[in-house]
Coordinates of C-alpha atoms and ligand atoms in Angstrom, one line a residue:
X14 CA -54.4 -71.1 -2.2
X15 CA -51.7 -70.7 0.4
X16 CA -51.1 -73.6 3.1
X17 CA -51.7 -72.6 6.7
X18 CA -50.1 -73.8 9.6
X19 CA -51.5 -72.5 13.3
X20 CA -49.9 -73.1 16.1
X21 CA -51.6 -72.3 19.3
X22 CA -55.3 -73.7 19.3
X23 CA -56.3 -72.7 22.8
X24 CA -59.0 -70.2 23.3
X25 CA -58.6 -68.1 20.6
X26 CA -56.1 -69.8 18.7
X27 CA -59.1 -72.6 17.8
X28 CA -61.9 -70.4 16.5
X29 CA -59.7 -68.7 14.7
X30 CA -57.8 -71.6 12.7
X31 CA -61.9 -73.0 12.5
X32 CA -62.3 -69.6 10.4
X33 CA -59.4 -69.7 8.2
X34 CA -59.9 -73.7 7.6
X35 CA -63.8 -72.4 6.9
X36 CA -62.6 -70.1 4.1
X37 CA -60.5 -73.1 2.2
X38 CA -57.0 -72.7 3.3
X39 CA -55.0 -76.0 3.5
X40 CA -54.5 -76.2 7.4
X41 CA -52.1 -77.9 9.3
X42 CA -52.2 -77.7 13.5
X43 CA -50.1 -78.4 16.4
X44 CA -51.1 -77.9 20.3
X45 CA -48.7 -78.9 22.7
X46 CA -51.7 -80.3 24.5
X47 CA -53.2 -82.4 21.5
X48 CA -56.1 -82.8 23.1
X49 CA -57.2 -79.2 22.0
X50 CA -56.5 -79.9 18.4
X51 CA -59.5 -82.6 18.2
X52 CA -62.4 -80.5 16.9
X53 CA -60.2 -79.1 14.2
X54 CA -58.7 -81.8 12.9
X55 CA -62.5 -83.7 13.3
X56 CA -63.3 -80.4 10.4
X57 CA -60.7 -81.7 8.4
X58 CA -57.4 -80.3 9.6
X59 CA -53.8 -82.1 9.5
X60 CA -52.1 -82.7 12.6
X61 CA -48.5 -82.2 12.6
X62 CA -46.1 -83.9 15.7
X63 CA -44.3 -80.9 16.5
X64 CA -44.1 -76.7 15.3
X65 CA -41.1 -78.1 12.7
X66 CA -43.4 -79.7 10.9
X67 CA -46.4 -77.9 10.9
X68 CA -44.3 -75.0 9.3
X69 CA -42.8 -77.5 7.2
X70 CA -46.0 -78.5 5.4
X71 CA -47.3 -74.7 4.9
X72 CA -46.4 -71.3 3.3
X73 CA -47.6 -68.8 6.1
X74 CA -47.0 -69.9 9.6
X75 CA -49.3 -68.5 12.5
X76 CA -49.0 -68.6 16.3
X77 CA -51.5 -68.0 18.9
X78 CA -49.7 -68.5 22.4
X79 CA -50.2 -66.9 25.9
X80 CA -46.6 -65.0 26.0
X81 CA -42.9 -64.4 24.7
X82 CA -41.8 -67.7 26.6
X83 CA -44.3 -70.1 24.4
X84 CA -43.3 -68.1 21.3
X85 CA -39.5 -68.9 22.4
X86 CA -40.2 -72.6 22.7
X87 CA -42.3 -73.4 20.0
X88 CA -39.7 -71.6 17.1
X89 CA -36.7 -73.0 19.1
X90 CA -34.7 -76.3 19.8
X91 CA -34.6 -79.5 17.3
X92 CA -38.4 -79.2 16.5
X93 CA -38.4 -75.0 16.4
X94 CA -40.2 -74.1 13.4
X95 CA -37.5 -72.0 12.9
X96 CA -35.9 -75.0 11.0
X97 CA -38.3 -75.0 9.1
X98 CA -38.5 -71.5 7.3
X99 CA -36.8 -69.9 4.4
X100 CA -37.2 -67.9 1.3
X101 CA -41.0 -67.4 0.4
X102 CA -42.6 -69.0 3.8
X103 CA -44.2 -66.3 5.7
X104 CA -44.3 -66.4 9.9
X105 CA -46.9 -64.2 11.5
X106 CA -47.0 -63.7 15.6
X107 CA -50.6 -63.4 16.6
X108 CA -49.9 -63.7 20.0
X109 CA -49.8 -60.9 22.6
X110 CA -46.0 -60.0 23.8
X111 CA -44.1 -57.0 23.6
X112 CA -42.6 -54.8 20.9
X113 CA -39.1 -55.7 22.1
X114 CA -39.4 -59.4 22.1
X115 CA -41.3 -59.4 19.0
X116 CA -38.5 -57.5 17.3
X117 CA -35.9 -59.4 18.1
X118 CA -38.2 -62.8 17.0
X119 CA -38.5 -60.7 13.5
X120 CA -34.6 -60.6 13.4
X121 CA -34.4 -64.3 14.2
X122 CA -36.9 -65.2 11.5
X123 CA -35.8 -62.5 8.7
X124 CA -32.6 -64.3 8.8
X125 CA -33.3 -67.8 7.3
X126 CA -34.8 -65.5 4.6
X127 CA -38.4 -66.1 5.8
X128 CA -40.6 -62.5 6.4
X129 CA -42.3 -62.3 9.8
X130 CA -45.4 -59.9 10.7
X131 CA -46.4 -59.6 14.6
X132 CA -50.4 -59.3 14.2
X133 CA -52.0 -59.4 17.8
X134 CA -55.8 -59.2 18.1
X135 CA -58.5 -57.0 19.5
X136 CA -61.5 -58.7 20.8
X137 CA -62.4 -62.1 22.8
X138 CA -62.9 -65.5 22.3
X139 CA -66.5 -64.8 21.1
X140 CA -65.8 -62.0 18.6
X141 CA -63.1 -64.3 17.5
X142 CA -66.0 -67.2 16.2
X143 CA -67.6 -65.0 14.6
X144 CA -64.2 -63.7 12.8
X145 CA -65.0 -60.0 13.3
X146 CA -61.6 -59.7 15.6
X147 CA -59.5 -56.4 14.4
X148 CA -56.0 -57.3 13.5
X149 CA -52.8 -54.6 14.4
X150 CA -50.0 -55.8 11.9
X151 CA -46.5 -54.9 12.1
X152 CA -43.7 -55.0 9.5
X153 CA -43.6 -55.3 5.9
X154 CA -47.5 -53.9 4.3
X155 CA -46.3 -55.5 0.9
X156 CA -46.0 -58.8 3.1
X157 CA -49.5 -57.9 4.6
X158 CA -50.9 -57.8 1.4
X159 CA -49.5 -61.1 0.4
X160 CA -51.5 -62.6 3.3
X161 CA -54.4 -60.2 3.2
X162 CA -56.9 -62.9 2.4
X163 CA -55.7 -64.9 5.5
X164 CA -56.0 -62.6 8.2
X165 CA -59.9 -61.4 6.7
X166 CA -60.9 -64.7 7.3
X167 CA -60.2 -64.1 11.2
X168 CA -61.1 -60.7 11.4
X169 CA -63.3 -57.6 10.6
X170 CA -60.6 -54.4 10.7
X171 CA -57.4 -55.0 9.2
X172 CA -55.0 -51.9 10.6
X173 CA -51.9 -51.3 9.4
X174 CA -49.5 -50.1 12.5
X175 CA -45.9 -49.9 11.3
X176 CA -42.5 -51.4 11.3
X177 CA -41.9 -54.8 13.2
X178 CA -43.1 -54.8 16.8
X179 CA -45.4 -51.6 16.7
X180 CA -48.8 -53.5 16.8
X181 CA -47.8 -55.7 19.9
X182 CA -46.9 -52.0 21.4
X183 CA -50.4 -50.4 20.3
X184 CA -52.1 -53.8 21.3
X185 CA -50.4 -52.9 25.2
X186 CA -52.2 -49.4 24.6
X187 CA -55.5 -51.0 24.5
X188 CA -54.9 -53.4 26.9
X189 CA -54.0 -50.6 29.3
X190 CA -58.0 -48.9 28.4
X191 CA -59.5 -52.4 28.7
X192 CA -57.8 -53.4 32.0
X193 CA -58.4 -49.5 33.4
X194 CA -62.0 -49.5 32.5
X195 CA -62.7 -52.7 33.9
X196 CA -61.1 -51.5 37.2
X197 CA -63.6 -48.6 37.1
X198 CA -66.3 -50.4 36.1
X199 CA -66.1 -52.9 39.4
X200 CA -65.6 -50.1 41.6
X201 CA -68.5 -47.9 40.1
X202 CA -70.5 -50.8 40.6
X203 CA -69.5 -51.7 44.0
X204 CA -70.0 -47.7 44.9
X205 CA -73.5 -47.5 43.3
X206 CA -74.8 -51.1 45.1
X207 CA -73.8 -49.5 48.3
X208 CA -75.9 -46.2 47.7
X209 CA -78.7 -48.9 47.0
X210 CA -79.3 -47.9 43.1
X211 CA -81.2 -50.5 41.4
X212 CA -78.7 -52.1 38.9
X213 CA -80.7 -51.9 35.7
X214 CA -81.2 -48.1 36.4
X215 CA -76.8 -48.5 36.6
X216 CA -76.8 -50.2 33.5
X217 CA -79.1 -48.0 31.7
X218 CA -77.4 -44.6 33.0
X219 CA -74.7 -45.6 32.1
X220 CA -75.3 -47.5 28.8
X221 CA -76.5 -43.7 27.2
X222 CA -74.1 -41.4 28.5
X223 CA -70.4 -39.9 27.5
X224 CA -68.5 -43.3 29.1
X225 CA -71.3 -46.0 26.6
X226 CA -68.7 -48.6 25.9
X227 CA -69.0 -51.9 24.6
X228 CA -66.4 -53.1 27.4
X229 CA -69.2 -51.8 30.2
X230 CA -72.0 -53.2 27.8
X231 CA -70.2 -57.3 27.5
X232 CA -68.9 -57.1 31.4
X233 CA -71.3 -55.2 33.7
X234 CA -73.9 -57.6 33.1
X235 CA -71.5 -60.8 33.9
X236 CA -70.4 -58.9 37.1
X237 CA -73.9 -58.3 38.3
X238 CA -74.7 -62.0 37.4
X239 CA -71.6 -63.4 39.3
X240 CA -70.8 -65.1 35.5
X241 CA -66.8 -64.9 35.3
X242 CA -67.3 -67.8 32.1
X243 CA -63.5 -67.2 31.0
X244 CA -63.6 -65.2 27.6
X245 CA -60.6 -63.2 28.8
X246 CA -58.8 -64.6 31.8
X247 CA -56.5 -62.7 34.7
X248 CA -53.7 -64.6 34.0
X249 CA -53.6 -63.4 30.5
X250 CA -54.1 -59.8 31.5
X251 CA -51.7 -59.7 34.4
X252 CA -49.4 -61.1 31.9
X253 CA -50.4 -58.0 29.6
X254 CA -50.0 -55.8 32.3
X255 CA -46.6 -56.9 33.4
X256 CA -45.6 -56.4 29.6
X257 CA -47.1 -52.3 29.6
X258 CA -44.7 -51.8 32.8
X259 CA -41.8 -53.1 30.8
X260 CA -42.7 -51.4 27.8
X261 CA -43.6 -47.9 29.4
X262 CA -40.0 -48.2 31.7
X263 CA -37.8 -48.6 28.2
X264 CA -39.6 -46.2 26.5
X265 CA -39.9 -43.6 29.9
X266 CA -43.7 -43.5 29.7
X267 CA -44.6 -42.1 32.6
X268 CA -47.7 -44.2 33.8
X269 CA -48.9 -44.0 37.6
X270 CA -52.2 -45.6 36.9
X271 CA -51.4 -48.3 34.8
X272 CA -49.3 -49.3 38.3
X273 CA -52.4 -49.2 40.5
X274 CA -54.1 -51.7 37.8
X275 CA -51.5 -54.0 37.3
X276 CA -51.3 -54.7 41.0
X277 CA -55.5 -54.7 41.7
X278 CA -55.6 -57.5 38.9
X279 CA -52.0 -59.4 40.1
X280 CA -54.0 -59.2 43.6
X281 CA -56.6 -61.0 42.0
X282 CA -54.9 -63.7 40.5
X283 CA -53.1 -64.3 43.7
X284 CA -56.9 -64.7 45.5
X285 CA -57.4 -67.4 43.2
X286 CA -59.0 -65.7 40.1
X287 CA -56.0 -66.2 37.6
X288 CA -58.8 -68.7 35.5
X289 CA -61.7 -66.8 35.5
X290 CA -62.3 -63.8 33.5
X291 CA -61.6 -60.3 33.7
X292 CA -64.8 -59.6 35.2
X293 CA -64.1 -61.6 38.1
X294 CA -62.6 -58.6 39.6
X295 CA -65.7 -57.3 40.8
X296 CA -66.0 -60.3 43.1
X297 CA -62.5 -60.0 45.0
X298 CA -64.0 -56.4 46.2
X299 CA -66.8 -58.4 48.3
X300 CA -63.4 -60.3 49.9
X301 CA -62.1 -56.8 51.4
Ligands
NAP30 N1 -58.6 -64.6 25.4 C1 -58.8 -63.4 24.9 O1 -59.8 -62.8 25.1 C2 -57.7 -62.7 24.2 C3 -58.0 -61.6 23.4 C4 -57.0 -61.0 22.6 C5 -55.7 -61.5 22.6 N2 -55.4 -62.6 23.5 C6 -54.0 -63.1 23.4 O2 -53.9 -64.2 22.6 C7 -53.0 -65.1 23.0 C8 -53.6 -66.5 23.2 O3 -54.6 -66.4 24.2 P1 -55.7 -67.5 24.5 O4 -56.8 -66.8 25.2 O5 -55.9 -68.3 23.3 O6 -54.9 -68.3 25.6 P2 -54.9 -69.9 26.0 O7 -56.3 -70.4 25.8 O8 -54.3 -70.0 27.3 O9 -54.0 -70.6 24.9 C9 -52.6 -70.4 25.0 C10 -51.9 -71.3 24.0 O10 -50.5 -71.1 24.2 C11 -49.9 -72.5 24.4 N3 -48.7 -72.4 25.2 C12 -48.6 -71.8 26.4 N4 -47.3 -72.0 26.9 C13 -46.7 -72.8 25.9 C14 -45.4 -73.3 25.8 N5 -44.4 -73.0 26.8 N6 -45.0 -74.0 24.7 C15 -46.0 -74.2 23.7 N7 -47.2 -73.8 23.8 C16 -47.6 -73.0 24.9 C17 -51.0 -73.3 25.0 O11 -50.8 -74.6 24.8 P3 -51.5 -75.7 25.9 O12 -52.9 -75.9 25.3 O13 -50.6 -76.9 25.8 O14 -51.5 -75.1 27.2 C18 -52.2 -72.7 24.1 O15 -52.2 -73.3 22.9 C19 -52.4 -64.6 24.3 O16 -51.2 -63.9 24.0 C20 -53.4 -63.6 24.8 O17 -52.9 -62.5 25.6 C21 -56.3 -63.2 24.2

């Protein structure tokens, strides 16, 4: 059985190791803050010192971190895990960056002989315990299949995408939905509150009609209840939303309201709701 190392154990980055540990793989973790490696390695997990030698100890190397900076810093410098790869080791990106970055991380990696994959996630830190997430994978599908058994310990729909970099690109595509749809889903709320329409008539209107979406179904009730519990924080998704801009201005995708997103939810995390979840954006409407 191939030896795992994951790097990355915040919010998703934990449950998912817990998974892959769960199904028998050898695992090895590293956190820059230690302190969220505990529970794992109380399951049984190694803890190495640095990314250098976490990859070190393992065949197929995984990160989970919040953007292209972390990525940078944890396969670079004197204890990169860069150092560490080589012919038969395997280095898959799970985190969520762009197709550019991520392609120029695969040429970085592909050169000490090592293969990389960029395999972002769909779904949040609770889909991810229960290791239905669906996985986009880019580059090599003979190297997907090599780690097959890996990724369907973390997740329910396995999707093959294309060369390196295209899942991080459709990964921005359904971040632009998710972030658009939570948009309209505050503002349909605030509009229907103020025609005085009781919010479980809201709820079940608009849980059997044409726009029935699982977003509307997980969110609308934590908006209503004032429950931002962070599955999903702003941060994150401004972040995300920064990256579509980037993305959409390289490639000329024209995208007027993707802009009008981006700076409702960079709003929001300037009001002081960069912690809480998505969700929270309903709240900032009641600041006007
Ligand atoms: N949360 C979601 O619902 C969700 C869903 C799908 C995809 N994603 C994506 O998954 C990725 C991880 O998200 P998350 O929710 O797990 O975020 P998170 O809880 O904030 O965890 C981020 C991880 O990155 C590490 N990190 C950040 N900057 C670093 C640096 N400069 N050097 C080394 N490590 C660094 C953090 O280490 P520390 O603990 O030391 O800060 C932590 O391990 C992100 O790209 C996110 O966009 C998130």
């Amino acid at each position: 059985m191939k030896s795992v190392a994951f790097i990355g154990t915040g919010l998703m980055g934990r449950p998912m190791a817990a998974n892959v540990m769960e199904k028998g793989f050898p695992i090895t973790v590293y956190n820059r803050t230690k302190e969220k490696t505990k529970q794992l390695v109380s399951a049984g997990a190694r803890l190495a010192e640095n990314p250098r030698q976490a990859a070190e100890e393992s065949d197929v190397v995984i990160t989970m971190l919040s953007n292209i900076e972390a990525v940078e810093s944890v396969l670079s410098g004197e204890h990169g895990l860069i150092r560490a790869l080589g012919k038969d080791k395997v280095f898959i990106d799970m985190s969520t960056i762009t197709p550019a970055a991520s392609r120029k991380f695969s040429e970085l990696v592909e050169a000490t002989g090592a293969k990389m994959l960029d395999a972002p996630v769909v779904g949040t830190s609770s889909v991810a315990e229960k290791g239905e997430l669906s996985i986009l994978v880019g580059g090599d599908p003979r190297v997907l299949d090599d780690v097959r058994d890996i990724f369907h310990a973390m997740g329910k729909f396995i999707f093959h995408v294309g060369d390196h970099g295209s899942a991080c690109g459709m990964k921005l595509v359904v971040n632009h939905f998710i972030s658009g749809m939570i948009g309209l889903l505050a503002e349909g709320l605030e509009l229907s509150e103020k025609l005085g329409i009781d919010s479980s008539v809201f709820s079940n209107v608009l849980n059997t009609s044409a726009v029935k979406s699982p977003v509307y179904e997980l969110r609308a009730p934590k908006m209503m209840a004032g429950d931002h519990a962070t599955q999903f924080p702003i941060r994150l998704l401004v972040k995300d939303l920064n990256y579509i801009t980037q993305t959409a201005e390289k490639v000329g995708a024209v995208m007027p309201m993707h802009s009008l997103v981006r700076d409702l939810f960079s709003l929001a995390a300037t009001y002081g709701y960069a912690e809480q979840d998505i969700s929270a954006i309903y709240e900032m409407f009641d600041r006007k």
